[in-house]
PDB file of C-alpha atoms in Angstrom:
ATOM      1  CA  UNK A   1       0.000   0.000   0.000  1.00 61.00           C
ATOM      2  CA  UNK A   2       2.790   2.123   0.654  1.00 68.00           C
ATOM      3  CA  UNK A   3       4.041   2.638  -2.943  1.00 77.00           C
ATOM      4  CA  UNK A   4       0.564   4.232  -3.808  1.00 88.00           C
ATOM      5  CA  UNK A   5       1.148   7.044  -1.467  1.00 92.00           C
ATOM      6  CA  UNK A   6       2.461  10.705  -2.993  1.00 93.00           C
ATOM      7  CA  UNK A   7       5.822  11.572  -1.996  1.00 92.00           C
ATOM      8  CA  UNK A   8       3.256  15.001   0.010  1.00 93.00           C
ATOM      9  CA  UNK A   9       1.679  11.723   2.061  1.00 93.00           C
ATOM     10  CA  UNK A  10       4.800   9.833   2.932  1.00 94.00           C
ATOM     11  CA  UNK A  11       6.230  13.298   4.098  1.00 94.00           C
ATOM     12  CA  UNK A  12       3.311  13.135   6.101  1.00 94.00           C
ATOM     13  CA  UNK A  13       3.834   9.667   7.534  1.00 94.00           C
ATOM     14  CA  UNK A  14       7.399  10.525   8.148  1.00 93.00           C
ATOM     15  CA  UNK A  15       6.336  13.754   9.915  1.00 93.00           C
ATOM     16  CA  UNK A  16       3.768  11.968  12.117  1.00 94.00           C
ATOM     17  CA  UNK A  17       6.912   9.838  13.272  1.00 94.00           C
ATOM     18  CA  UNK A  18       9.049  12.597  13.764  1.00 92.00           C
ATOM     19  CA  UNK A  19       6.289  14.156  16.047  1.00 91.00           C
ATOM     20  CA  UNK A  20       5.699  11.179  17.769  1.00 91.00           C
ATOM     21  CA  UNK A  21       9.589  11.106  19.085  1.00 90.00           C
ATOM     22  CA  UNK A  22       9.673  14.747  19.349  1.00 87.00           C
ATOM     23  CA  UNK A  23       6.950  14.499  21.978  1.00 86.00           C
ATOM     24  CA  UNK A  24       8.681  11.467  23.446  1.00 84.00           C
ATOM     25  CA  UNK A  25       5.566   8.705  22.925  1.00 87.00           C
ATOM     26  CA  UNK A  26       6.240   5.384  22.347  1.00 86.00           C
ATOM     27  CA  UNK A  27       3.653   4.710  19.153  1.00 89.00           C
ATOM     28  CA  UNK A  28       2.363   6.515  16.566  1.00 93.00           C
ATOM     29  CA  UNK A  29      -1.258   7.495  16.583  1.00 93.00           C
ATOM     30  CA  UNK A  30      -4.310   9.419  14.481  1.00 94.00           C
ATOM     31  CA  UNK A  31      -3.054  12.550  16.744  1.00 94.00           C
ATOM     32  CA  UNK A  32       0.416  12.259  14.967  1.00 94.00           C
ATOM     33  CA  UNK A  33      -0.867  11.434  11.378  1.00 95.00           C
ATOM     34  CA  UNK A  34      -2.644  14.628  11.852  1.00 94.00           C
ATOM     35  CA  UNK A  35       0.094  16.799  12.841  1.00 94.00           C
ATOM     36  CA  UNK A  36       2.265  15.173  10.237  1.00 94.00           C
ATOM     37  CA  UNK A  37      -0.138  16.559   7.679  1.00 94.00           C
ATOM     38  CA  UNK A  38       0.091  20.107   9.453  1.00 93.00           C
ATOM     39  CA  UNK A  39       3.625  20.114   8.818  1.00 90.00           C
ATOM     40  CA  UNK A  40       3.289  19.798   5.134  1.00 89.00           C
ATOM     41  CA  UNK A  41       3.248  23.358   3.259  1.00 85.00           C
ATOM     42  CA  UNK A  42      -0.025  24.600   2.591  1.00 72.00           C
ATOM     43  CA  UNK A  43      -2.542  22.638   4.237  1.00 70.00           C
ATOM     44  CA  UNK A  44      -5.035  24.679   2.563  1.00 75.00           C
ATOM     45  CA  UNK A  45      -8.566  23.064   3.930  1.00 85.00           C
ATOM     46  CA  UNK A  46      -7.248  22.839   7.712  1.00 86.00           C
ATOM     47  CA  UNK A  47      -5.768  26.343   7.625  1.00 86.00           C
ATOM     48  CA  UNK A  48      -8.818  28.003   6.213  1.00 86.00           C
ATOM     49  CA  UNK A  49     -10.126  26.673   9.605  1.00 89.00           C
ATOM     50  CA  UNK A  50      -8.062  27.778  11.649  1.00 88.00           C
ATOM     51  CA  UNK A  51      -6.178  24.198  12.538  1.00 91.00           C
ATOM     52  CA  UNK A  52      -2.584  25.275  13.331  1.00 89.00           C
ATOM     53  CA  UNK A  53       0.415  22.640  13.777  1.00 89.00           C
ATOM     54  CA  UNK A  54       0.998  24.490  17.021  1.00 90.00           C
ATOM     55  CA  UNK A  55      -2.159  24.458  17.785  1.00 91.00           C
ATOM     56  CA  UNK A  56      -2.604  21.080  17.361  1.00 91.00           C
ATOM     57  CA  UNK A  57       0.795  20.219  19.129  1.00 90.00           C
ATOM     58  CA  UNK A  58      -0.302  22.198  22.080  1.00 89.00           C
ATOM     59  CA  UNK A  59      -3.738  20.030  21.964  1.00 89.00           C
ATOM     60  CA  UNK A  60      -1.917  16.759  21.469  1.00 89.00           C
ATOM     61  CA  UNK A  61       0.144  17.791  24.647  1.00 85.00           C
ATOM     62  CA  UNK A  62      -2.861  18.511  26.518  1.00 82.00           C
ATOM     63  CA  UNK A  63      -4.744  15.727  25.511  1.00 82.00           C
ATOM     64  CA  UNK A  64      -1.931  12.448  25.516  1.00 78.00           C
ATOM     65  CA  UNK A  65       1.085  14.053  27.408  1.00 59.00           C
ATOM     66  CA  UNK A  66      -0.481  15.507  30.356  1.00 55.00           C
ATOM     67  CA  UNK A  67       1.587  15.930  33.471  1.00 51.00           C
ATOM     68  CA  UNK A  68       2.020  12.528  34.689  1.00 53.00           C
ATOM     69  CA  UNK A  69       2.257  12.528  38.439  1.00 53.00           C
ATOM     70  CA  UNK A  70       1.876   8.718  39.040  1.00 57.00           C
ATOM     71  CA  UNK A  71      -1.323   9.802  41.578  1.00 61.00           C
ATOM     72  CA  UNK A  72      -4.591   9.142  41.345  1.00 61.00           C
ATOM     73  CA  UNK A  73      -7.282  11.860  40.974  1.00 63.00           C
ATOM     74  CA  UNK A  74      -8.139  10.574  44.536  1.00 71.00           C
ATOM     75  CA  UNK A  75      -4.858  11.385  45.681  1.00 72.00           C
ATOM     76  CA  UNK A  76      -4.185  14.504  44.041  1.00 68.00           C
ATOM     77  CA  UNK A  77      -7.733  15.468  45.742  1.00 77.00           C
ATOM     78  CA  UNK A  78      -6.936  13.722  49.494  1.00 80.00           C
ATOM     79  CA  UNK A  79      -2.901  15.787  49.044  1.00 82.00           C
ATOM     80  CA  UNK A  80      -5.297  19.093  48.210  1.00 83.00           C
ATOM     81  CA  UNK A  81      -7.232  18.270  51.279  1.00 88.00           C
ATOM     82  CA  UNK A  82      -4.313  19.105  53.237  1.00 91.00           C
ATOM     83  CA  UNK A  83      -2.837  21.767  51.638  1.00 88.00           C
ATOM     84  CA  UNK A  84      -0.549  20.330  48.979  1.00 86.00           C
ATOM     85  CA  UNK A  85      -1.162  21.405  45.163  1.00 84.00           C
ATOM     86  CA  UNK A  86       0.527  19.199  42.913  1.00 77.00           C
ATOM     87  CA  UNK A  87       0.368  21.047  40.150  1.00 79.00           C
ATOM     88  CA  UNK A  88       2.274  23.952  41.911  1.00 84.00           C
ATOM     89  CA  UNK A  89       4.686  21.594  42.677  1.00 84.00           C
ATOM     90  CA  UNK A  90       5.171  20.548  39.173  1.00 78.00           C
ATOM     91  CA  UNK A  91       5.614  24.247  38.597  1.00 81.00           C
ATOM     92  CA  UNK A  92       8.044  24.590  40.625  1.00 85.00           C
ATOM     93  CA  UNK A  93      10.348  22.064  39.836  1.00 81.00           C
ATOM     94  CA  UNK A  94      10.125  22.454  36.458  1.00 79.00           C
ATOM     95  CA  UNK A  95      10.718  25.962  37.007  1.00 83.00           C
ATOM     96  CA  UNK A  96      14.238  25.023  38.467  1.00 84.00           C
ATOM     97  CA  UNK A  97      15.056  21.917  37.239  1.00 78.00           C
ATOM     98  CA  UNK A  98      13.231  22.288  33.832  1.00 76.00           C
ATOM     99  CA  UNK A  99      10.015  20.709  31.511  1.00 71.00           C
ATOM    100  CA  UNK A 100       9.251  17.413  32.252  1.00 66.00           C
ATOM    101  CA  UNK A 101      11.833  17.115  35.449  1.00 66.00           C
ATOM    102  CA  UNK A 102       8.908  14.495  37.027  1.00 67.00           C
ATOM    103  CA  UNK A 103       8.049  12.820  33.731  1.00 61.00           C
ATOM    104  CA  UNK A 104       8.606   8.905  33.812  1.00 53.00           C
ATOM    105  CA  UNK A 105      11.443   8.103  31.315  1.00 50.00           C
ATOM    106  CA  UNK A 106      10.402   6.810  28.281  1.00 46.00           C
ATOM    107  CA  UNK A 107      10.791   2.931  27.949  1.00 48.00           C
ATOM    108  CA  UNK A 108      12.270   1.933  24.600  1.00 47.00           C
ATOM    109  CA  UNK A 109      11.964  -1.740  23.119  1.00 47.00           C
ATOM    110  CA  UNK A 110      14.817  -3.877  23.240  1.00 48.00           C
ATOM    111  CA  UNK A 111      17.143  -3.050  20.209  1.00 47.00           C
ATOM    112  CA  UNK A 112      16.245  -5.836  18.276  1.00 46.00           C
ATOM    113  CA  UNK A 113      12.655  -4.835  18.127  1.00 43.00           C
ATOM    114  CA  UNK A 114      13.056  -1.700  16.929  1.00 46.00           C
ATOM    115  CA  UNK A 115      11.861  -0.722  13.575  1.00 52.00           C
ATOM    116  CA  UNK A 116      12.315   2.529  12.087  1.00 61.00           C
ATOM    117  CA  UNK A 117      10.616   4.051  14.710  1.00 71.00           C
ATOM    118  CA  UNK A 118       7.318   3.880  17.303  1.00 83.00           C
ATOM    119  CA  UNK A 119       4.585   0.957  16.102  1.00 90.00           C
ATOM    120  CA  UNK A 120       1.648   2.795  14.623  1.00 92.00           C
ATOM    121  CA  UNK A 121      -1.575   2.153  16.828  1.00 91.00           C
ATOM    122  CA  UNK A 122      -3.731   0.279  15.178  1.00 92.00           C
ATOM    123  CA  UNK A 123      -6.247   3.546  14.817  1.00 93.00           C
ATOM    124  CA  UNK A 124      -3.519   5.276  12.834  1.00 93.00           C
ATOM    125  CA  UNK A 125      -3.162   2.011  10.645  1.00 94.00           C
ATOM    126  CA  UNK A 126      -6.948   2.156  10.276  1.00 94.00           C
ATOM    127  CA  UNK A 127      -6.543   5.955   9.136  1.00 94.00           C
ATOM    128  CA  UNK A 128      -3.882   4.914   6.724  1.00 94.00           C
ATOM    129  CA  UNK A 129      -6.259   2.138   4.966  1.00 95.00           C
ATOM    130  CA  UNK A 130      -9.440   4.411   4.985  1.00 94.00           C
ATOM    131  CA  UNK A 131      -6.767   7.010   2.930  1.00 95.00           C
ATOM    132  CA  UNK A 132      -6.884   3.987   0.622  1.00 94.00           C
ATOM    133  CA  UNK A 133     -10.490   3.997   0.863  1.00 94.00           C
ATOM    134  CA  UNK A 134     -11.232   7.106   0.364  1.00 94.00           C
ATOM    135  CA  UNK A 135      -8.533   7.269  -3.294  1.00 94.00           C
ATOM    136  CA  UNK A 136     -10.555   4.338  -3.893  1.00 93.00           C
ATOM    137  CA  UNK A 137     -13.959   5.675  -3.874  1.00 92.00           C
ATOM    138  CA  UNK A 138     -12.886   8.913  -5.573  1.00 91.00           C
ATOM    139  CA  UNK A 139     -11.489   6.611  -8.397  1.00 92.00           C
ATOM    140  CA  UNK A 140      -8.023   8.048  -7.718  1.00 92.00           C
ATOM    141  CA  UNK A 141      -4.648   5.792  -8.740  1.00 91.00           C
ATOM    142  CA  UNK A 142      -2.743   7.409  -5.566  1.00 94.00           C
ATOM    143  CA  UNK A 143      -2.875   8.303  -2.179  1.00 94.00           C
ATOM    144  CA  UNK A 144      -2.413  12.146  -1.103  1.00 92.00           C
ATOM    145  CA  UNK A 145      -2.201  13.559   2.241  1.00 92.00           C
ATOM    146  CA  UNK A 146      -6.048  15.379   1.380  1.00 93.00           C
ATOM    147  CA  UNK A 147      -7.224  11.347   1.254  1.00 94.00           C
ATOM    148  CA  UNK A 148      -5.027  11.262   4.786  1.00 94.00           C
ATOM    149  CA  UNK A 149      -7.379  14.371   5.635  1.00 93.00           C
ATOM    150  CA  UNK A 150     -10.498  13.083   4.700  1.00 94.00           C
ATOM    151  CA  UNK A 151      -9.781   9.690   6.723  1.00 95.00           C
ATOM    152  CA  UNK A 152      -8.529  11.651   9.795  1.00 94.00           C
ATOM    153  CA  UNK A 153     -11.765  13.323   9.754  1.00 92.00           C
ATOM    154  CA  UNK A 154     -13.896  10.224   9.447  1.00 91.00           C
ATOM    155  CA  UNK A 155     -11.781   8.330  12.038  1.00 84.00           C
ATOM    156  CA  UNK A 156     -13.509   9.182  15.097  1.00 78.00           C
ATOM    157  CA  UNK A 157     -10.728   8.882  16.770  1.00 83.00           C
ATOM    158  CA  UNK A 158      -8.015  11.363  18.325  1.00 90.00           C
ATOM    159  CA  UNK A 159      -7.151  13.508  15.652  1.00 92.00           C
ATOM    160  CA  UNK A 160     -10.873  14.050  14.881  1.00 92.00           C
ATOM    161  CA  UNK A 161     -11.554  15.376  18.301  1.00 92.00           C
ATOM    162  CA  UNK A 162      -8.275  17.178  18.417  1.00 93.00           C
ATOM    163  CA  UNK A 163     -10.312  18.689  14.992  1.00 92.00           C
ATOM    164  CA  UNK A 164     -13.486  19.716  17.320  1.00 92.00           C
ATOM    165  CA  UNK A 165     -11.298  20.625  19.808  1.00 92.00           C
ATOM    166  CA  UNK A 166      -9.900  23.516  17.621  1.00 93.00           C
ATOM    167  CA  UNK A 167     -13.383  24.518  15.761  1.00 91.00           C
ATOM    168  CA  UNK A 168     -13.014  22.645  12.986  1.00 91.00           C
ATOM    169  CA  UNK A 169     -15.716  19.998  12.500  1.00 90.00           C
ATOM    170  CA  UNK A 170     -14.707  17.109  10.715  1.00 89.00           C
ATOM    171  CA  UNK A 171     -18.100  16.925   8.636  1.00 90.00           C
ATOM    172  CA  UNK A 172     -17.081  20.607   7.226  1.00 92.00           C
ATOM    173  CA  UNK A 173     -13.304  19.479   6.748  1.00 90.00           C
ATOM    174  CA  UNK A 174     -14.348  16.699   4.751  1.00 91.00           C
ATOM    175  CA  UNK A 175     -16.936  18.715   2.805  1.00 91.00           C
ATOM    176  CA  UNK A 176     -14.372  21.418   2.132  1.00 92.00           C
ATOM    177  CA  UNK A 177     -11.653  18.883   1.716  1.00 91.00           C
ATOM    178  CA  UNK A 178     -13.950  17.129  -1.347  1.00 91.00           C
ATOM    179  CA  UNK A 179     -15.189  20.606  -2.790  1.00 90.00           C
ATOM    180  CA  UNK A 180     -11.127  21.287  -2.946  1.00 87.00           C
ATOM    181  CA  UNK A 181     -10.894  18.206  -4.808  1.00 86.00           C
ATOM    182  CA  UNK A 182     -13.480  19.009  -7.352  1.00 81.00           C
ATOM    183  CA  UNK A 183     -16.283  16.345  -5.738  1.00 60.00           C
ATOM    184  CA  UNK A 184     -19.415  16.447  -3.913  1.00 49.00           C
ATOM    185  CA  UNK A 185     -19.731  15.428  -0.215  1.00 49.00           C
TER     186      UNK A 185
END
């Protein structure tokens, strides 16, 4: 399947796994796809929008790499009972030590089952084949990063409420994503 994707989607792919290591997770998902495609020059349909790679960094942070304090909302709320804030103890240390001081390292497979990077999830796989899908129903010989787009939307998954999340609704991407392409919705 690979081969049928324009050099624009592969960028894309590639991006997504640069993002995922760049934001230190161990897989690639439908939040990574998505900012892979950001990264490409003029993502037309998702800037008109108002969909931003920072922006949707910034929501990917938010949304999979939240602070990690190894405490359960019960204990952050039973340390707040007496006083202690967490969060402004993240803060702090951060503050002197630097971003992501408390994190938990990342655990990397063992070297012999490493590929060329973090596995895809297997809702970012899923994206990738309803690309296919989509070049398929539009009677298209290759896959571009606006069939990428359209399945992103459709997904349901991360990326598509990462989408929400920054006004864009997926139903309008894909209609404006099809009217760029010269089809109906």
């Amino acid at each position: 399947m690979y081969e049928r994707f324009t050099d624009e989607a592969r960028d894309a792919i590639l991006g997504a796994q640069v993002e995922a290591r760049a934001l230190a997770h161990d897989h690639v998902g439908t939040e990574h796809l998505l900012l892979g495609v950001l990264d490409l020059p003029g993502r037309g349909v998702l800037a008109e929008l108002g969909v931003t790679l920072d922006g949707a960094r910034a929501e990917v942070q938010r949304l999979v790499s939240g602070p990690e304090t190894g405490l359960s909302d019960d204990d952050v709320e039973a340390l707040r009972s007496i006083g202690i804030d967490v969060d402004e103890i993240r803060r702090r240390v951060e503050e002197t030590f630097g971003p992501g001081a408390l994190d938990a390292p990342v655990r990397r497979p063992p070297a012999e089952s490493r590929s060329f990077g973090p596995p895809f999830t297997p809702e970012a796989k899923h994206a990738l084949e309803g690309a296919l899908r989509e070049s398929l129903q539009l009677g298209h010989r290759e896959i571009g990063a606006d069939h990428l787009v359209l399945a992103l939307a459709a997904s349901g998954g991360l990326a598509a409420d990462i989408l929400r999340n920054l006004g864009a609704d997926p139903t309008e991407v894909r209609t404006r994503v099809l009217a760029r392409m010269g089809r109906a919705a």
